[in-house]
PDB file of C-alpha atoms in Angstrom:
ATOM      1  CA  MET S 329     117.500 126.400 111.461  1.00 52.00           C
ATOM      2  CA  LYS S 330     116.821 122.671 110.723  1.00 52.00           C
ATOM      3  CA  LYS S 331     115.453 123.534 107.441  1.00 56.00           C
ATOM      4  CA  LEU S 332     118.778 124.716 106.310  1.00 57.00           C
ATOM      5  CA  LEU S 333     120.622 122.036 107.960  1.00 56.00           C
ATOM      6  CA  LYS S 334     118.893 120.017 105.640  1.00 58.00           C
ATOM      7  CA  SER S 335     118.532 122.076 102.966  1.00 64.00           C
ATOM      8  CA  SER S 336     122.608 122.205 103.057  1.00 69.00           C
ATOM      9  CA  ILE S 337     123.586 118.813 103.460  1.00 68.00           C
ATOM     10  CA  GLU S 338     120.311 118.096 100.775  1.00 71.00           C
ATOM     11  CA  THR S 339     122.709 120.765  98.509  1.00 75.00           C
ATOM     12  CA  TRP S 340     126.169 119.084  99.700  1.00 70.00           C
ATOM     13  CA  PHE S 341     125.408 115.275  98.617  1.00 68.00           C
ATOM     14  CA  LYS S 342     123.633 116.095  95.374  1.00 72.00           C
ATOM     15  CA  LYS S 343     126.500 118.208  94.337  1.00 71.00           C
ATOM     16  CA  THR S 344     129.095 115.315  95.698  1.00 66.00           C
ATOM     17  CA  LEU S 345     127.315 112.993  93.450  1.00 67.00           C
ATOM     18  CA  GLU S 346     126.691 115.140  90.701  1.00 70.00           C
ATOM     19  CA  LYS S 347     130.812 115.432  90.588  1.00 66.00           C
ATOM     20  CA  LYS S 348     133.736 113.195  88.602  1.00 67.00           C
ATOM     21  CA  ASP S 349     136.040 112.971  91.735  1.00 67.00           C
ATOM     22  CA  SER S 350     137.942 111.276  95.015  1.00 69.00           C
ATOM     23  CA  LYS S 351     135.087 113.007  96.844  1.00 68.00           C
ATOM     24  CA  LYS S 352     132.415 110.799  95.347  1.00 68.00           C
ATOM     25  CA  ILE S 353     134.831 107.971  94.566  1.00 71.00           C
ATOM     26  CA  LEU S 354     134.896 108.166  98.619  1.00 75.00           C
ATOM     27  CA  PHE S 355     130.942 109.001  99.491  1.00 73.00           C
ATOM     28  CA  LEU S 356     129.850 106.118  97.407  1.00 74.00           C
ATOM     29  CA  LEU S 357     132.829 103.091  99.281  1.00 76.00           C
ATOM     30  CA  ILE S 358     131.936 104.468 102.331  1.00 82.00           C
ATOM     31  CA  PHE S 359     127.479 104.304 101.692  1.00 80.00           C
ATOM     32  CA  TRP S 360     127.504 101.853  99.639  1.00 79.00           C
ATOM     33  CA  PRO S 361     128.003  98.525 101.387  1.00 84.00           C
ATOM     34  CA  PHE S 362     125.035 100.354 103.436  1.00 86.00           C
ATOM     35  CA  SER S 363     123.261 100.782 100.355  1.00 84.00           C
ATOM     36  CA  PHE S 364     123.183  96.310  99.872  1.00 85.00           C
ATOM     37  CA  LEU S 365     122.882  95.946 103.513  1.00 89.00           C
ATOM     38  CA  PHE S 366     119.468  97.863 102.840  1.00 88.00           C
ATOM     39  CA  LYS S 367     119.299  95.654 100.187  1.00 90.00           C
ATOM     40  CA  LEU S 368     119.725  92.631 101.821  1.00 92.00           C
ATOM     41  CA  GLY S 369     117.414  92.730 104.434  1.00 91.00           C
ATOM     42  CA  SER S 370     114.224  94.364 102.615  1.00 90.00           C
ATOM     43  CA  PHE S 371     114.909  91.479 100.269  1.00 93.00           C
ATOM     44  CA  CYS S 372     115.048  88.632 102.754  1.00 93.00           C
ATOM     45  CA  PHE S 373     111.768  89.950 104.845  1.00 90.00           C
ATOM     46  CA  HIS S 374     109.849  90.470 101.390  1.00 91.00           C
ATOM     47  CA  TYR S 375     110.929  86.692 101.160  1.00 94.00           C
ATOM     48  CA  LEU S 376     109.435  85.746 104.704  1.00 93.00           C
ATOM     49  CA  TYR S 377     106.459  87.000 103.816  1.00 90.00           C
ATOM     50  CA  ASP S 378     105.936  85.878 100.334  1.00 91.00           C
ATOM     51  CA  LYS S 379     106.984  82.376 101.939  1.00 92.00           C
ATOM     52  CA  LYS S 380     104.544  82.534 104.917  1.00 88.00           C
ATOM     53  CA  PHE S 381     106.472  82.232 107.275  1.00 91.00           C
ATOM     54  CA  LEU S 382     106.145  85.679 108.542  1.00 89.00           C
ATOM     55  CA  THR S 383     101.647  86.588 108.185  1.00 88.00           C
ATOM     56  CA  GLN S 384      99.985  89.518 107.523  1.00 83.00           C
ATOM     57  CA  GLU S 385      96.135  90.747 109.621  1.00 83.00           C
ATOM     58  CA  SER S 386      93.584  91.772 108.186  1.00 84.00           C
ATOM     59  CA  VAL S 387      91.508  94.264 109.766  1.00 84.00           C
ATOM     60  CA  ASN S 388      87.934  95.844 108.509  1.00 87.00           C
ATOM     61  CA  ILE S 389      88.202  99.092 108.827  1.00 84.00           C
ATOM     62  CA  PRO S 390      90.126 101.509 107.058  1.00 83.00           C
ATOM     63  CA  ILE S 391      93.827 102.661 109.285  1.00 84.00           C
ATOM     64  CA  CYS S 392      96.370 105.686 107.827  1.00 83.00           C
ATOM     65  CA  SER S 393      99.457 104.881 108.720  1.00 83.00           C
ATOM     66  CA  ILE S 394     101.676 108.010 109.129  1.00 84.00           C
ATOM     67  CA  GLY S 395     104.506 106.730 110.353  1.00 74.00           C
ATOM     68  CA  ASN S 396     108.048 104.422 109.471  1.00 67.00           C
ATOM     69  CA  ILE S 397     110.496 107.535 109.535  1.00 59.00           C
ATOM     70  CA  VAL S 398     112.673 108.044 112.529  1.00 63.00           C
ATOM     71  CA  LEU S 399     113.836 110.820 112.436  1.00 66.00           C
ATOM     72  CA  GLY S 400     111.588 113.608 114.196  1.00 69.00           C
ATOM     73  CA  GLY S 401     110.898 117.000 113.391  1.00 71.00           C
ATOM     74  CA  VAL S 402     108.910 116.077 109.690  1.00 75.00           C
ATOM     75  CA  GLY S 403     105.862 116.960 110.662  1.00 80.00           C
ATOM     76  CA  LYS S 404     104.072 113.174 111.802  1.00 83.00           C
ATOM     77  CA  THR S 405     102.430 115.212 114.685  1.00 85.00           C
ATOM     78  CA  PRO S 406     101.630 118.470 112.328  1.00 88.00           C
ATOM     79  CA  ILE S 407     100.042 115.785 109.769  1.00 89.00           C
ATOM     80  CA  VAL S 408      98.295 113.572 112.272  1.00 88.00           C
ATOM     81  CA  LEU S 409      96.447 116.105 113.443  1.00 91.00           C
ATOM     82  CA  LEU S 410      95.478 117.560 110.597  1.00 93.00           C
ATOM     83  CA  LEU S 411      93.143 114.609 109.402  1.00 92.00           C
ATOM     84  CA  GLY S 412      92.696 114.415 112.595  1.00 90.00           C
ATOM     85  CA  LYS S 413      90.340 116.849 112.321  1.00 91.00           C
ATOM     86  CA  ALA S 414      89.082 116.297 109.263  1.00 91.00           C
ATOM     87  CA  LEU S 415      87.844 112.812 110.060  1.00 90.00           C
ATOM     88  CA  GLU S 416      86.305 113.407 113.301  1.00 84.00           C
ATOM     89  CA  GLU S 417      83.050 113.878 112.504  1.00 85.00           C
ATOM     90  CA  LYS S 418      82.834 111.900 109.838  1.00 88.00           C
ATOM     91  CA  VAL S 419      84.025 108.330 111.088  1.00 88.00           C
ATOM     92  CA  PRO S 420      85.207 106.915 114.593  1.00 87.00           C
ATOM     93  CA  LEU S 421      88.960 107.984 115.192  1.00 88.00           C
ATOM     94  CA  ALA S 422      91.661 105.990 117.187  1.00 89.00           C
ATOM     95  CA  ILE S 423      95.326 107.547 116.789  1.00 88.00           C
ATOM     96  CA  VAL S 424      97.679 105.091 118.121  1.00 86.00           C
ATOM     97  CA  SER S 425     101.244 106.598 119.586  1.00 82.00           C
ATOM     98  CA  ARG S 426     104.698 105.079 120.603  1.00 77.00           C
ATOM     99  CA  GLY S 427     104.242 107.544 123.638  1.00 72.00           C
ATOM    100  CA  TYR S 428     108.282 108.533 122.830  1.00 73.00           C
ATOM    101  CA  HIS S 429     109.848 108.898 126.288  1.00 68.00           C
ATOM    102  CA  SER S 430     107.080 109.028 128.448  1.00 74.00           C
ATOM    103  CA  SER S 431     106.520 106.625 131.384  1.00 72.00           C
ATOM    104  CA  LEU S 432     104.320 103.777 129.077  1.00 74.00           C
ATOM    105  CA  GLU S 433     106.676 103.749 126.363  1.00 69.00           C
ATOM    106  CA  LYS S 434     108.074 100.591 127.239  1.00 72.00           C
ATOM    107  CA  ALA S 435     104.016  99.315 128.581  1.00 74.00           C
ATOM    108  CA  LYS S 436     103.814  95.608 127.678  1.00 71.00           C
ATOM    109  CA  ALA S 437      99.681  96.765 126.545  1.00 75.00           C
ATOM    110  CA  PRO S 438      98.469  99.761 125.332  1.00 80.00           C
ATOM    111  CA  PHE S 439      96.412 102.180 127.516  1.00 79.00           C
ATOM    112  CA  LEU S 440      94.004 104.635 126.686  1.00 82.00           C
ATOM    113  CA  LEU S 441      95.125 107.847 126.911  1.00 81.00           C
ATOM    114  CA  SER S 442      91.849 109.602 125.409  1.00 80.00           C
ATOM    115  CA  ARG S 443      88.286 108.333 124.942  1.00 73.00           C
ATOM    116  CA  ASP S 444      85.335 111.477 124.149  1.00 72.00           C
ATOM    117  CA  ASN S 445      86.802 113.436 126.121  1.00 76.00           C
ATOM    118  CA  GLY S 446      90.181 114.748 126.386  1.00 75.00           C
ATOM    119  CA  PRO S 447      93.319 113.475 128.817  1.00 80.00           C
ATOM    120  CA  VAL S 448      92.790 110.734 131.755  1.00 78.00           C
ATOM    121  CA  MET S 449      96.723 111.143 132.310  1.00 79.00           C
ATOM    122  CA  SER S 450      99.693 113.588 131.904  1.00 77.00           C
ATOM    123  CA  ALA S 451     101.763 114.066 129.466  1.00 77.00           C
ATOM    124  CA  HIS S 452     104.994 113.287 131.495  1.00 74.00           C
ATOM    125  CA  HIS S 453     102.888 109.974 131.845  1.00 77.00           C
ATOM    126  CA  ALA S 454     101.885 109.179 128.126  1.00 77.00           C
ATOM    127  CA  GLY S 455     104.296 110.932 126.090  1.00 80.00           C
ATOM    128  CA  ASP S 456     103.445 115.106 124.894  1.00 84.00           C
ATOM    129  CA  GLU S 457     102.505 113.865 121.312  1.00 85.00           C
ATOM    130  CA  PRO S 458      99.754 111.358 122.079  1.00 84.00           C
ATOM    131  CA  TYR S 459      99.051 114.590 124.438  1.00 85.00           C
ATOM    132  CA  PHE S 460      98.507 117.098 122.749  1.00 88.00           C
ATOM    133  CA  LEU S 461      96.750 115.089 120.022  1.00 88.00           C
ATOM    134  CA  ALA S 462      94.134 114.251 123.084  1.00 87.00           C
ATOM    135  CA  THR S 463      93.638 116.955 124.144  1.00 89.00           C
ATOM    136  CA  LYS S 464      93.641 118.891 120.020  1.00 90.00           C
ATOM    137  CA  LEU S 465      90.932 115.671 118.962  1.00 90.00           C
ATOM    138  CA  PRO S 466      88.962 115.323 122.103  1.00 86.00           C
ATOM    139  CA  LYS S 467      86.804 112.182 120.214  1.00 87.00           C
ATOM    140  CA  ALA S 468      89.359 110.939 119.082  1.00 88.00           C
ATOM    141  CA  LYS S 469      90.671 107.602 121.233  1.00 88.00           C
ATOM    142  CA  VAL S 470      93.935 107.974 121.762  1.00 87.00           C
ATOM    143  CA  ILE S 471      96.281 104.695 122.459  1.00 86.00           C
TER     144      ILE S 471
END
């Protein structure tokens, strides 16, 4: 159902942008201000890093970030599981998750959900995805 809806929306966007009619003009007029705001925000963000108002932290370990996608259901958890299974025998592995809709989501400090033997608390407290990953990747640290 989600794939069908996504495909239908993508098809509509493509057809709308290919046409030279009032729908395209209306579409562009509605969404152009949002694109301008995004570009402005992105420029400010990069400017602050360039001028050293914001700093980056360097670490001496490899990091693979899977995320920064605000929509659910796009396959982040399966990708983490796939990479985790491929890497858990070769390197020490840690997974960081915010625990969406869990009781610990708003905690001020990270909590170690599992270390070398699966989860130490329920999915209700930790969140279903971190719990699932801790169960499927028992050698990984899930935070």
